[in-house]
Amino acid sequence: MSNEPEVYNCPCCGSPVIDDLGCYEICPVCGWEDDPVQSSDPEYEGGANKMSLNSAKRAYHSSN
């Protein structure tokens, strides 16, 4: 059994950097704020992030 804390992937860039899902943690890789509303409705614009999760994913992956 591991004592390592569980780390989750960023909903936007996929990097394993989120400690607690849905707790508005900001990804140090892409800057996405982990908003549970936007995670459950990836087309929603507003909330913690101006663009939708789907738009942010497209923007991130097109620039990297």
CSV table of C-alpha atoms in Angstrom, one decimal:
chain,number,residue,atom,x,y,z
A,1,MET,CA,0.0,0.0,0.0
A,2,SER,CA,1.4,3.4,-1.0
A,3,ASN,CA,1.6,6.4,1.2
A,4,GLU,CA,1.8,8.6,-1.9
A,5,PRO,CA,-1.1,11.1,-2.2
A,6,GLU,CA,-3.3,10.5,-5.2
A,7,VAL,CA,-2.8,13.1,-8.0
A,8,TYR,CA,-5.3,13.7,-10.7
A,9,ASN,CA,-4.9,14.9,-14.3
A,10,CYS,CA,-5.7,18.4,-15.2
A,11,PRO,CA,-9.1,18.4,-17.1
A,12,CYS,CA,-7.6,20.8,-19.7
A,13,CYS,CA,-4.0,19.7,-20.4
A,14,GLY,CA,-4.0,16.3,-18.9
A,15,SER,CA,-0.9,16.9,-16.7
A,16,PRO,CA,-0.9,14.9,-13.4
A,17,VAL,CA,-0.9,18.0,-11.1
A,18,ILE,CA,-4.3,18.3,-9.4
A,19,ASP,CA,-4.5,17.2,-5.7
A,20,ASP,CA,-8.2,17.5,-5.2
A,21,LEU,CA,-10.7,17.4,-8.1
A,22,GLY,CA,-13.2,20.2,-8.2
A,23,CYS,CA,-11.6,22.3,-5.6
A,24,TYR,CA,-10.6,25.2,-7.9
A,25,GLU,CA,-7.0,24.3,-8.0
A,26,ILE,CA,-5.0,26.1,-10.7
A,27,CYS,CA,-2.9,24.0,-13.0
A,28,PRO,CA,0.7,25.2,-13.1
A,29,VAL,CA,1.2,23.8,-16.6
A,30,CYS,CA,-1.7,25.4,-18.5
A,31,GLY,CA,-3.4,27.8,-16.0
A,32,TRP,CA,-6.8,26.1,-16.0
A,33,GLU,CA,-8.7,26.5,-12.8
A,34,ASP,CA,-10.4,23.2,-11.9
A,35,ASP,CA,-14.0,24.3,-11.8
A,36,PRO,CA,-16.5,21.4,-11.1
A,37,VAL,CA,-19.3,23.1,-13.0
A,38,GLN,CA,-17.1,23.3,-16.2
A,39,SER,CA,-15.9,19.8,-15.7
A,40,SER,CA,-19.5,18.5,-15.6
A,41,ASP,CA,-20.5,20.8,-18.5
A,42,PRO,CA,-17.4,21.3,-20.7
A,43,GLU,CA,-19.2,23.7,-23.1
A,44,TYR,CA,-20.1,26.1,-20.3
A,45,GLU,CA,-18.3,29.5,-20.6
A,46,GLY,CA,-17.9,31.5,-17.5
A,47,GLY,CA,-17.4,30.6,-13.9
A,48,ALA,CA,-13.8,30.2,-12.8
A,49,ASN,CA,-12.5,30.3,-16.4
A,50,LYS,CA,-13.6,32.6,-19.2
A,51,MET,CA,-13.6,30.0,-21.9
A,52,SER,CA,-15.3,26.6,-21.8
A,53,LEU,CA,-13.2,23.5,-21.0
A,54,ASN,CA,-13.6,22.2,-24.5
A,55,SER,CA,-12.4,25.5,-26.0
A,56,ALA,CA,-9.5,25.6,-23.5
A,57,LYS,CA,-8.4,22.1,-24.5
A,58,ARG,CA,-8.5,23.0,-28.2
A,59,ALA,CA,-6.4,26.1,-27.5
A,60,TYR,CA,-3.9,24.3,-25.3
A,61,HIS,CA,-3.4,21.4,-27.7
A,62,SER,CA,-3.1,23.6,-30.8
A,63,SER,CA,-0.3,25.7,-29.1
A,64,ASN,CA,1.7,22.7,-27.9
